[in-house]
Amino acid sequence: MWFGRRLLALRGPGPRWNRHAPSGLAIAVAVVLAVGLTVGTTGAGGAAADVRPLRPQDACSSPTWVTAWQTAAQPAPGNPGLAGTTLRMIVRPQVSGSEARIRLSNAYGAVPLTVGAVSAARSDGRAGLLPGSVEPVAFGGKTSVVIPPGAEVESDQVPLEVEAGDPLAVSMFLPAAPPVMTQHSVALQTSYISRKGDWTFGDASAFPTRILSWLVLTGVDVLAPRPVNAVVAMGDSITDGVGSAPDLDERWPDALSAGLATAGGTNVMSVLNAGIARNRLLNDDTVGGGDSPLTRFERDVEGATGATDVVLHIGTNDVAARRPAAEIIKGLQKFAERARNAGKRVYLTTITPSGAGAHGTASAVANRAAVNAWVRVHGREYADGVFDFAATVADPARPTRLAPEFDAGDGLHLSPAGYRALAESVDRDLLTGSPCLTPDRD
């Protein structure tokens, strides 16, 4: 279940809230395929038609809100040293627009979180703000906001020109430090903490401390000139991008976004990263790996404005934890059913190979192979498509391990080349895309 309580959106003058060996291997594959015949043939039906729906011309001329950047929240111990400082979070929106809305989170807080002031501005990619771009951010017309425990708050509209791919800086003054901080721990993006004081409009010299986590900030929506859809990439450290370098946007969702943008036209979508390092499909882990994909579905998928599609790549940590293949398969089925019931297109992937530690034991190898066999044979009975990530990055000579060029060096996580390969294995024509965008107009 989702941590905390859900509050209904308030659209009046106040802020808007959201709660938002080999013989054993062969046997394991045979067993799970037999299981698939009994539990995998009564799903939601085959893949959805790949003909993208047309929109009326007037709808395509209407500015529409879409989530342009998002991260998955998880709890972390609070840092008393943050009291009386300003956080400057750097993010890269994927959609251009004329206005923005900022989402702040206290989803895991046990006490109210006070944010004394907030600003948003175009950034130089570091702590510097581009002159003339700094705007105050209000919540229900007020410059400060108190976020209840377990809640998120969405700001009023901010008259800020946003350009896809250009960094934004969201600065937040914290009068007090919470005992539990809602954050995304492995951001692979440098953000900043100020010296003491409210520096929401301050220059880079006030921000001496660098961090590689996103604190409090969980989303940015933009008002696009015409409708743009979003696809949510949900998963673990492979989706979070572990193995790639900070500040270079080399995760596989980044590579997918770049590929969609290059293709242009109706292929363009906002690609939202909802990966959490150490995440599991079957268990919540509030200490390190965050809530499971099902637990956080409402927040990370349904809560993303304009999200029509979701790609789930997960399971390697469940395999390492010795969860049986049949349980993992049932978890994939439940997730796919949840997504379909929510009106989303859903895509399943095979689990990438690994020979590292608990991920590379004989039982782990057998369970991973069994899950992957089910995804390949039966996944389309539940999902709108299947992407074979495992085959894409496996070593042809030793398929239970990553190919050397795709290995980040630890036998588990991928190199930038590996993440690009995963993105290239996504069949873009299966995604909903954004039907209002055409080669002639964009």
GROMACS .gro file of C-alpha atoms in nm:
model
  442
    1MET     CA    1   0.000   0.000   0.000
    2TRP     CA    2   0.108   0.354  -0.051
    3PHE     CA    3   0.297   0.511   0.237
    4GLY     CA    4   0.090   0.785   0.396
    5ARG     CA    5  -0.259   0.893   0.306
    6ARG     CA    6  -0.408   1.032  -0.012
    7LEU     CA    7  -0.558   1.379  -0.008
    8LEU     CA    8  -0.803   1.491  -0.275
    9ALA     CA    9  -0.694   1.774  -0.503
   10LEU     CA   10  -0.808   2.116  -0.389
   11ARG     CA   11  -0.863   2.348  -0.684
   12GLY     CA   12  -0.975   2.658  -0.501
   13PRO     CA   13  -0.751   2.932  -0.363
   14GLY     CA   14  -0.541   2.688  -0.162
   15PRO     CA   15  -0.258   2.464  -0.284
   16ARG     CA   16  -0.335   2.144  -0.473
   17TRP     CA   17  -0.246   1.822  -0.288
   18ASN     CA   18  -0.185   1.474  -0.427
   19ARG     CA   19  -0.131   1.138  -0.235
   20HIS     CA   20  -0.053   1.092  -0.448
   21ALA     CA   21   2.352  -2.613  -1.352
   22PRO     CA   22   2.233  -2.659  -1.708
   23SER     CA   23   1.991  -2.942  -1.634
   24GLY     CA   24   1.845  -2.746  -1.347
   25LEU     CA   25   1.804  -2.445  -1.575
   26ALA     CA   26   1.615  -2.649  -1.833
   27ILE     CA   27   1.385  -2.791  -1.567
   28ALA     CA   28   1.311  -2.444  -1.427
   29VAL     CA   29   1.218  -2.312  -1.772
   30ALA     CA   30   0.991  -2.608  -1.839
   31VAL     CA   31   0.817  -2.570  -1.505
   32VAL     CA   32   0.750  -2.202  -1.542
   33LEU     CA   33   0.621  -2.243  -1.895
   34ALA     CA   34   0.376  -2.497  -1.759
   35VAL     CA   35   0.273  -2.246  -1.494
   36GLY     CA   36   0.227  -1.989  -1.767
   37LEU     CA   37  -0.023  -2.214  -1.943
   38THR     CA   38  -0.245  -2.209  -1.638
   39VAL     CA   39  -0.208  -1.854  -1.514
   40GLY     CA   40  -0.095  -1.674  -1.830
   41THR     CA   41  -0.381  -1.735  -2.072
   42THR     CA   42  -0.663  -1.540  -1.908
   43GLY     CA   43  -0.504  -1.197  -1.921
   44ALA     CA   44  -0.637  -0.872  -2.054
   45GLY     CA   45  -0.599  -0.978  -2.416
   46GLY     CA   46  -0.347  -0.927  -2.691
   47ALA     CA   47  -0.152  -0.617  -2.773
   48ALA     CA   48  -0.342  -0.299  -2.843
   49ALA     CA   49  -0.375  -0.187  -3.202
   50ASP     CA   50  -0.073   0.011  -3.311
   51VAL     CA   51  -0.284   0.260  -3.506
   52ARG     CA   52  -0.257   0.582  -3.310
   53PRO     CA   53  -0.582   0.766  -3.248
   54LEU     CA   54  -0.642   1.090  -3.429
   55ARG     CA   55  -0.733   1.405  -3.240
   56PRO     CA   56  -0.973   1.674  -3.356
   57GLN     CA   57  -0.793   1.974  -3.501
   58ASP     CA   58  -0.916   2.205  -3.225
   59ALA     CA   59  -0.776   1.971  -2.958
   60CYS     CA   60  -0.440   1.975  -3.131
   61SER     CA   61  -0.439   2.353  -3.117
   62SER     CA   62  -0.499   2.366  -2.740
   63PRO     CA   63  -0.213   2.417  -2.492
   64THR     CA   64  -0.204   2.117  -2.260
   65TRP     CA   65  -0.024   2.032  -1.937
   66VAL     CA   66   0.218   1.737  -1.935
   67THR     CA   67   0.478   1.617  -1.688
   68ALA     CA   68   0.810   1.713  -1.842
   69TRP     CA   69   1.033   1.579  -1.563
   70GLN     CA   70   0.970   1.344  -1.275
   71THR     CA   71   1.160   1.128  -1.027
   72ALA     CA   72   1.053   0.846  -0.797
   73ALA     CA   73   1.045   0.934  -0.429
   74GLN     CA   74   1.193   0.729  -0.147
   75PRO     CA   75   1.262   0.797   0.222
   76ALA     CA   76   1.599   0.887   0.370
   77PRO     CA   77   1.715   0.995   0.716
   78GLY     CA   78   1.694   1.371   0.762
   79ASN     CA   79   2.006   1.586   0.787
   80PRO     CA   80   1.987   1.843   1.069
   81GLY     CA   81   2.242   2.052   0.881
   82LEU     CA   82   1.981   2.136   0.618
   83ALA     CA   83   1.789   2.356   0.862
   84GLY     CA   84   1.803   2.716   0.748
   85THR     CA   85   1.955   2.637   0.409
   86THR     CA   86   1.833   2.656   0.052
   87LEU     CA   87   1.819   2.355  -0.179
   88ARG     CA   88   1.883   2.416  -0.547
   89MET     CA   89   1.772   2.114  -0.749
   90ILE     CA   90   1.881   2.091  -1.114
   91VAL     CA   91   1.658   1.900  -1.357
   92ARG     CA   92   1.619   1.868  -1.734
   93PRO     CA   93   1.261   1.889  -1.862
   94GLN     CA   94   1.184   1.700  -2.183
   95VAL     CA   95   0.904   1.918  -2.313
   96SER     CA   96   0.898   2.287  -2.401
   97GLY     CA   97   0.627   2.515  -2.271
   98SER     CA   98   0.525   2.864  -2.169
   99GLU     CA   99   0.442   2.794  -1.804
  100ALA     CA  100   0.542   2.546  -1.536
  101ARG     CA  101   0.407   2.385  -1.220
  102ILE     CA  102   0.634   2.248  -0.949
  103ARG     CA  103   0.561   1.940  -0.738
  104LEU     CA  104   0.712   1.907  -0.390
  105SER     CA  105   0.682   1.598  -0.172
  106ASN     CA  106   0.668   1.503   0.193
  107ALA     CA  107   0.542   1.155   0.104
  108TYR     CA  108   0.750   0.982   0.370
  109GLY     CA  109   0.755   1.255   0.630
  110ALA     CA  110   0.624   1.190   0.979
  111VAL     CA  111   0.580   1.562   1.051
  112PRO     CA  112   0.472   1.859   0.838
  113LEU     CA  113   0.741   1.999   0.609
  114THR     CA  114   0.762   2.378   0.585
  115VAL     CA  115   0.908   2.526   0.268
  116GLY     CA  116   0.968   2.895   0.330
  117ALA     CA  117   1.016   3.016  -0.026
  118VAL     CA  118   1.056   2.866  -0.374
  119SER     CA  119   1.186   2.996  -0.704
  120ALA     CA  120   1.223   2.845  -1.050
  121ALA     CA  121   1.464   2.959  -1.317
  122ARG     CA  122   1.654   2.849  -1.621
  123SER     CA  123   1.996   2.728  -1.514
  124ASP     CA  124   2.343   2.736  -1.660
  125GLY     CA  125   2.357   2.363  -1.587
  126ARG     CA  126   2.519   2.427  -1.252
  127ALA     CA  127   2.412   2.647  -0.961
  128GLY     CA  128   2.393   2.963  -1.171
  129LEU     CA  129   2.061   3.116  -1.279
  130LEU     CA  130   2.018   3.274  -1.621
  131PRO     CA  131   1.950   3.649  -1.585
  132GLY     CA  132   1.590   3.750  -1.631
  133SER     CA  133   1.453   3.399  -1.593
  134VAL     CA  134   1.402   3.376  -1.215
  135GLU     CA  135   1.040   3.352  -1.105
  136PRO     CA  136   0.883   3.313  -0.760
  137VAL     CA  137   0.675   3.001  -0.710
  138ALA     CA  138   0.350   3.032  -0.517
  139PHE     CA  139   0.117   2.779  -0.361
  140GLY     CA  140  -0.242   2.896  -0.341
  141GLY     CA  141  -0.113   3.250  -0.385
  142LYS     CA  142   0.129   3.221  -0.091
  143THR     CA  143   0.507   3.227  -0.109
  144SER     CA  144   0.547   2.954   0.153
  145VAL     CA  145   0.377   2.618   0.201
  146VAL     CA  146   0.341   2.355   0.472
  147ILE     CA  147   0.319   2.003   0.330
  148PRO     CA  148   0.140   1.752   0.555
  149PRO     CA  149   0.297   1.414   0.630
  150GLY     CA  150   0.241   1.171   0.345
  151ALA     CA  151   0.141   1.439   0.095
  152GLU     CA  152   0.263   1.616  -0.215
  153VAL     CA  153   0.177   1.970  -0.317
  154GLU     CA  154   0.157   2.123  -0.662
  155SER     CA  155   0.235   2.488  -0.716
  156ASP     CA  156   0.038   2.757  -0.893
  157GLN     CA  157   0.127   2.819  -1.255
  158VAL     CA  158   0.465   2.987  -1.301
  159PRO     CA  159   0.520   3.214  -1.607
  160LEU     CA  160   0.848   3.048  -1.700
  161GLU     CA  161   0.958   2.965  -2.054
  162VAL     CA  162   1.084   2.606  -2.052
  163GLU     CA  163   1.292   2.458  -2.333
  164ALA     CA  164   1.320   2.081  -2.374
  165GLY     CA  165   1.664   1.963  -2.269
  166ASP     CA  166   1.766   2.292  -2.109
  167PRO     CA  167   1.823   2.267  -1.733
  168LEU     CA  168   1.594   2.422  -1.476
  169ALA     CA  169   1.688   2.520  -1.120
  170VAL     CA  170   1.422   2.488  -0.850
  171SER     CA  171   1.536   2.653  -0.525
  172MET     CA  172   1.364   2.587  -0.190
  173PHE     CA  173   1.436   2.744   0.149
  174LEU     CA  174   1.393   2.503   0.442
  175PRO     CA  175   1.350   2.682   0.777
  176ALA     CA  176   1.376   2.347   0.957
  177ALA     CA  177   1.509   2.003   0.864
  178PRO     CA  178   1.263   1.712   0.871
  179PRO     CA  179   1.360   1.391   1.056
  180VAL     CA  180   1.278   1.194   0.740
  181MET     CA  181   1.354   1.344   0.400
  182THR     CA  182   1.159   1.251   0.089
  183GLN     CA  183   1.412   1.234  -0.190
  184HIS     CA  184   1.553   1.041  -0.484
  185SER     CA  185   1.889   0.912  -0.371
  186VAL     CA  186   2.066   0.821  -0.697
  187ALA     CA  187   1.997   1.123  -0.914
  188LEU     CA  188   2.317   1.110  -1.121
  189GLN     CA  189   2.270   1.485  -1.146
  190THR     CA  190   2.458   1.746  -0.946
  191SER     CA  191   2.239   1.971  -0.732
  192TYR     CA  192   2.335   2.215  -0.460
  193ILE     CA  193   2.290   2.320  -0.097
  194SER     CA  194   2.350   2.678   0.013
  195ARG     CA  195   2.518   2.822   0.313
  196LYS     CA  196   2.273   2.937   0.581
  197GLY     CA  197   1.998   3.166   0.463
  198ASP     CA  198   1.721   3.208   0.212
  199TRP     CA  199   1.903   3.210  -0.122
  200THR     CA  200   1.610   3.119  -0.345
  201PHE     CA  201   1.702   3.417  -0.564
  202GLY     CA  202   2.075   3.404  -0.484
  203ASP     CA  203   2.361   3.351  -0.725
  204ALA     CA  204   2.585   3.045  -0.751
  205SER     CA  205   2.834   3.174  -0.493
  206ALA     CA  206   2.583   3.101  -0.216
  207PHE     CA  207   2.579   2.728  -0.299
  208PRO     CA  208   2.911   2.567  -0.200
  209THR     CA  209   2.786   2.212  -0.139
  210ARG     CA  210   2.723   1.966  -0.419
  211ILE     CA  211   2.499   1.660  -0.388
  212LEU     CA  212   2.390   1.382  -0.623
  213SER     CA  213   2.036   1.340  -0.491
  214TRP     CA  214   1.710   1.521  -0.558
  215LEU     CA  215   1.552   1.640  -0.235
  216VAL     CA  216   1.182   1.730  -0.190
  217LEU     CA  217   1.131   1.809  -0.561
  218THR     CA  218   0.955   1.524  -0.745
  219GLY     CA  219   0.804   1.674  -1.060
  220VAL     CA  220   0.778   1.958  -1.309
  221ASP     CA  221   0.479   1.999  -1.542
  222VAL     CA  222   0.483   2.236  -1.837
  223LEU     CA  223   0.209   2.393  -2.046
  224ALA     CA  224   0.293   2.267  -2.395
  225PRO     CA  225   0.150   2.446  -2.702
  226ARG     CA  226  -0.029   2.125  -2.806
  227PRO     CA  227  -0.087   1.785  -2.640
  228VAL     CA  228   0.219   1.569  -2.572
  229ASN     CA  229   0.191   1.225  -2.413
  230ALA     CA  230   0.431   1.071  -2.162
  231VAL     CA  231   0.575   0.723  -2.111
  232VAL     CA  232   0.687   0.618  -1.762
  233ALA     CA  233   0.995   0.395  -1.736
  234MET     CA  234   0.960   0.207  -1.409
  235GLY     CA  235   1.221  -0.020  -1.256
  236ASP     CA  236   1.532  -0.059  -1.042
  237SER     CA  237   1.895   0.055  -1.069
  238ILE     CA  238   1.911  -0.042  -1.436
  239THR     CA  239   1.643   0.218  -1.509
  240ASP     CA  240   1.791   0.456  -1.252
  241GLY     CA  241   2.109   0.453  -1.463
  242VAL     CA  242   2.363   0.316  -1.216
  243GLY     CA  243   2.686   0.261  -1.406
  244SER     CA  244   2.658   0.582  -1.608
  245ALA     CA  245   2.831   0.907  -1.521
  246PRO     CA  246   2.668   1.199  -1.339
  247ASP     CA  247   2.537   1.495  -1.538
  248LEU     CA  248   2.559   1.326  -1.879
  249ASP     CA  249   2.204   1.186  -1.904
  250GLU     CA  250   2.316   0.840  -2.016
  251ARG     CA  251   2.038   0.629  -1.861
  252TRP     CA  252   1.830   0.416  -2.098
  253PRO     CA  253   1.521   0.638  -2.057
  254ASP     CA  254   1.741   0.933  -2.161
  255ALA     CA  255   1.854   0.743  -2.468
  256LEU     CA  256   1.494   0.653  -2.547
  257SER     CA  257   1.393   1.017  -2.517
  258ALA     CA  258   1.672   1.122  -2.752
  259GLY     CA  259   1.571   0.857  -3.002
  260LEU     CA  260   1.207   0.964  -2.997
  261ALA     CA  261   1.307   1.328  -3.041
  262THR     CA  262   1.532   1.240  -3.334
  263ALA     CA  263   1.253   1.043  -3.499
  264GLY     CA  264   1.025   1.344  -3.453
  265GLY     CA  265   0.661   1.373  -3.546
  266THR     CA  266   0.416   1.148  -3.367
  267ASN     CA  267   0.698   0.948  -3.204
  268VAL     CA  268   0.781   1.229  -2.963
  269MET     CA  269   0.689   1.166  -2.600
  270SER     CA  270   0.801   1.284  -2.260
  271VAL     CA  271   1.001   0.995  -2.109
  272LEU     CA  272   0.973   0.994  -1.729
  273ASN     CA  273   1.222   0.799  -1.519
  274ALA     CA  274   1.066   0.612  -1.227
  275GLY     CA  275   1.361   0.386  -1.151
  276ILE     CA  276   1.487   0.337  -0.796
  277ALA     CA  277   1.817   0.164  -0.720
  278ARG     CA  278   1.765  -0.164  -0.527
  279ASN     CA  279   1.393  -0.163  -0.608
  280ARG     CA  280   1.206  -0.495  -0.606
  281LEU     CA  281   0.890  -0.603  -0.781
  282LEU     CA  282   0.751  -0.804  -0.491
  283ASN     CA  283   0.855  -0.614  -0.178
  284ASP     CA  284   0.851  -0.263  -0.040
  285ASP     CA  285   1.185  -0.157   0.108
  286THR     CA  286   1.151   0.175   0.284
  287VAL     CA  287   1.508   0.148   0.415
  288GLY     CA  288   1.683   0.145   0.079
  289GLY     CA  289   1.504   0.032  -0.233
  290GLY     CA  290   1.179   0.222  -0.197
  291ASP     CA  291   0.824   0.106  -0.254
  292SER     CA  292   0.750  -0.163  -0.511
  293PRO     CA  293   0.614  -0.063  -0.854
  294LEU     CA  294   0.261  -0.165  -0.756
  295THR     CA  295   0.273   0.030  -0.431
  296ARG     CA  296   0.390   0.348  -0.604
  297PHE     CA  297   0.184   0.306  -0.921
  298GLU     CA  298  -0.069   0.569  -0.821
  299ARG     CA  299   0.198   0.827  -0.753
  300ASP     CA  300   0.451   0.753  -1.028
  301VAL     CA  301   0.222   0.651  -1.317
  302GLU     CA  302  -0.129   0.776  -1.252
  303GLY     CA  303   0.010   1.092  -1.093
  304ALA     CA  304   0.212   1.183  -1.403
  305THR     CA  305   0.016   1.433  -1.610
  306GLY     CA  306  -0.034   1.306  -1.965
  307ALA     CA  307   0.112   0.959  -1.902
  308THR     CA  308  -0.036   0.708  -2.146
  309ASP     CA  309   0.229   0.432  -2.142
  310VAL     CA  310   0.447   0.250  -1.889
  311VAL     CA  311   0.751   0.025  -1.944
  312LEU     CA  312   0.838  -0.208  -1.655
  313HIS     CA  313   1.195  -0.338  -1.631
  314ILE     CA  314   1.246  -0.505  -1.296
  315GLY     CA  315   1.315  -0.838  -1.126
  316THR     CA  316   1.691  -0.865  -1.091
  317ASN     CA  317   1.679  -0.783  -0.720
  318ASP     CA  318   1.390  -1.026  -0.665
  319VAL     CA  319   1.598  -1.299  -0.833
  320ALA     CA  320   1.896  -1.213  -0.613
  321ALA     CA  321   1.667  -1.238  -0.309
  322ARG     CA  322   1.576  -1.596  -0.415
  323ARG     CA  323   1.216  -1.523  -0.498
  324PRO     CA  324   1.077  -1.807  -0.713
  325ALA     CA  325   1.013  -1.743  -1.079
  326ALA     CA  326   0.643  -1.820  -1.043
  327GLU     CA  327   0.605  -1.543  -0.783
  328ILE     CA  328   0.788  -1.292  -1.002
  329ILE     CA  329   0.567  -1.384  -1.295
  330LYS     CA  330   0.254  -1.330  -1.089
  331GLY     CA  331   0.394  -0.991  -0.987
  332LEU     CA  332   0.442  -0.896  -1.353
  333GLN     CA  333   0.087  -1.006  -1.429
  334LYS     CA  334  -0.056  -0.800  -1.144
  335PHE     CA  335   0.135  -0.491  -1.255
  336ALA     CA  336   0.023  -0.530  -1.615
  337GLU     CA  337  -0.337  -0.575  -1.507
  338ARG     CA  338  -0.316  -0.268  -1.286
  339ALA     CA  339  -0.180  -0.061  -1.573
  340ARG     CA  340  -0.443  -0.186  -1.817
  341ASN     CA  341  -0.720  -0.117  -1.566
  342ALA     CA  342  -0.586   0.237  -1.534
  343GLY     CA  343  -0.615   0.284  -1.909
  344LYS     CA  344  -0.242   0.273  -1.977
  345ARG     CA  345  -0.050   0.085  -2.242
  346VAL     CA  346   0.196  -0.141  -2.061
  347TYR     CA  347   0.514  -0.308  -2.182
  348LEU     CA  348   0.712  -0.583  -2.008
  349THR     CA  349   1.082  -0.654  -2.051
  350THR     CA  350   1.308  -0.949  -1.988
  351ILE     CA  351   1.553  -0.923  -1.696
  352THR     CA  352   1.907  -0.833  -1.800
  353PRO     CA  353   2.173  -1.099  -1.726
  354SER     CA  354   2.426  -1.086  -1.446
  355GLY     CA  355   2.700  -1.301  -1.297
  356ALA     CA  356   2.755  -1.074  -0.997
  357GLY     CA  357   2.719  -1.211  -0.645
  358ALA     CA  358   2.367  -1.316  -0.552
  359HIS     CA  359   2.253  -1.219  -0.901
  360GLY     CA  360   2.476  -1.489  -1.055
  361THR     CA  361   2.411  -1.797  -0.842
  362ALA     CA  362   2.279  -2.113  -1.007
  363SER     CA  363   1.933  -2.057  -0.860
  364ALA     CA  364   1.930  -1.691  -0.966
  365VAL     CA  365   2.033  -1.782  -1.319
  366ALA     CA  366   1.761  -2.048  -1.338
  367ASN     CA  367   1.489  -1.821  -1.201
  368ARG     CA  368   1.586  -1.534  -1.429
  369ALA     CA  369   1.582  -1.765  -1.731
  370ALA     CA  370   1.240  -1.895  -1.632
  371VAL     CA  371   1.094  -1.547  -1.593
  372ASN     CA  372   1.243  -1.436  -1.923
  373ALA     CA  373   1.106  -1.743  -2.101
  374TRP     CA  374   0.758  -1.659  -1.971
  375VAL     CA  375   0.787  -1.295  -2.077
  376ARG     CA  376   0.888  -1.396  -2.428
  377VAL     CA  377   0.616  -1.658  -2.469
  378HIS     CA  378   0.327  -1.524  -2.261
  379GLY     CA  379   0.402  -1.158  -2.189
  380ARG     CA  380   0.187  -1.029  -2.475
  381GLU     CA  381  -0.116  -1.196  -2.323
  382TYR     CA  382  -0.098  -0.935  -2.049
  383ALA     CA  383   0.094  -0.646  -2.201
  384ASP     CA  384   0.078  -0.432  -2.513
  385GLY     CA  385   0.431  -0.533  -2.605
  386VAL     CA  386   0.746  -0.709  -2.487
  387PHE     CA  387   1.100  -0.575  -2.518
  388ASP     CA  388   1.379  -0.832  -2.492
  389PHE     CA  389   1.633  -0.636  -2.292
  390ALA     CA  390   1.819  -0.954  -2.185
  391ALA     CA  391   1.892  -1.074  -2.537
  392THR     CA  392   1.997  -0.724  -2.638
  393VAL     CA  393   2.285  -0.695  -2.391
  394ALA     CA  394   2.380  -1.061  -2.325
  395ASP     CA  395   2.724  -1.195  -2.416
  396PRO     CA  396   2.665  -1.428  -2.715
  397ALA     CA  397   2.938  -1.661  -2.585
  398ARG     CA  398   2.794  -1.662  -2.229
  399PRO     CA  399   2.430  -1.552  -2.243
  400THR     CA  400   2.391  -1.559  -1.864
  401ARG     CA  401   2.628  -1.261  -1.845
  402LEU     CA  402   2.648  -0.912  -1.990
  403ALA     CA  403   2.850  -0.860  -2.306
  404PRO     CA  404   3.182  -0.694  -2.213
  405GLU     CA  405   3.102  -0.375  -2.403
  406PHE     CA  406   2.773  -0.339  -2.218
  407ASP     CA  407   2.910  -0.409  -1.869
  408ALA     CA  408   2.975  -0.107  -1.646
  409GLY     CA  409   3.238  -0.315  -1.466
  410ASP     CA  410   3.047  -0.482  -1.185
  411GLY     CA  411   2.877  -0.756  -1.387
  412LEU     CA  412   2.531  -0.616  -1.311
  413HIS     CA  413   2.491  -0.257  -1.422
  414LEU     CA  414   2.524  -0.135  -1.777
  415SER     CA  415   2.766   0.097  -1.949
  416PRO     CA  416   2.634   0.393  -2.148
  417ALA     CA  417   2.659   0.175  -2.459
  418GLY     CA  418   2.449  -0.086  -2.282
  419TYR     CA  419   2.184   0.167  -2.189
  420ARG     CA  420   2.172   0.292  -2.548
  421ALA     CA  421   2.124  -0.066  -2.663
  422LEU     CA  422   1.829  -0.110  -2.427
  423ALA     CA  423   1.666   0.206  -2.560
  424GLU     CA  424   1.717   0.092  -2.917
  425SER     CA  425   1.544  -0.238  -2.840
  426VAL     CA  426   1.221  -0.053  -2.753
  427ASP     CA  427   0.983  -0.074  -3.049
  428ARG     CA  428   0.882   0.291  -3.074
  429ASP     CA  429   0.592   0.211  -3.303
  430LEU     CA  430   0.421   0.027  -3.017
  431LEU     CA  431   0.421   0.337  -2.798
  432THR     CA  432   0.122   0.568  -2.805
  433GLY     CA  433   0.331   0.864  -2.918
  434SER     CA  434   0.175   1.209  -2.943
  435PRO     CA  435  -0.075   1.214  -3.232
  436CYS     CA  436  -0.100   1.593  -3.238
  437LEU     CA  437   0.263   1.618  -3.339
  438THR     CA  438   0.336   1.567  -3.709
  439PRO     CA  439   0.651   1.607  -3.919
  440ASP     CA  440   0.492   1.907  -4.092
  441ARG     CA  441   0.416   2.095  -3.772
  442ASP     CA  442   0.700   2.009  -3.530
   0.00000   0.00000   0.00000
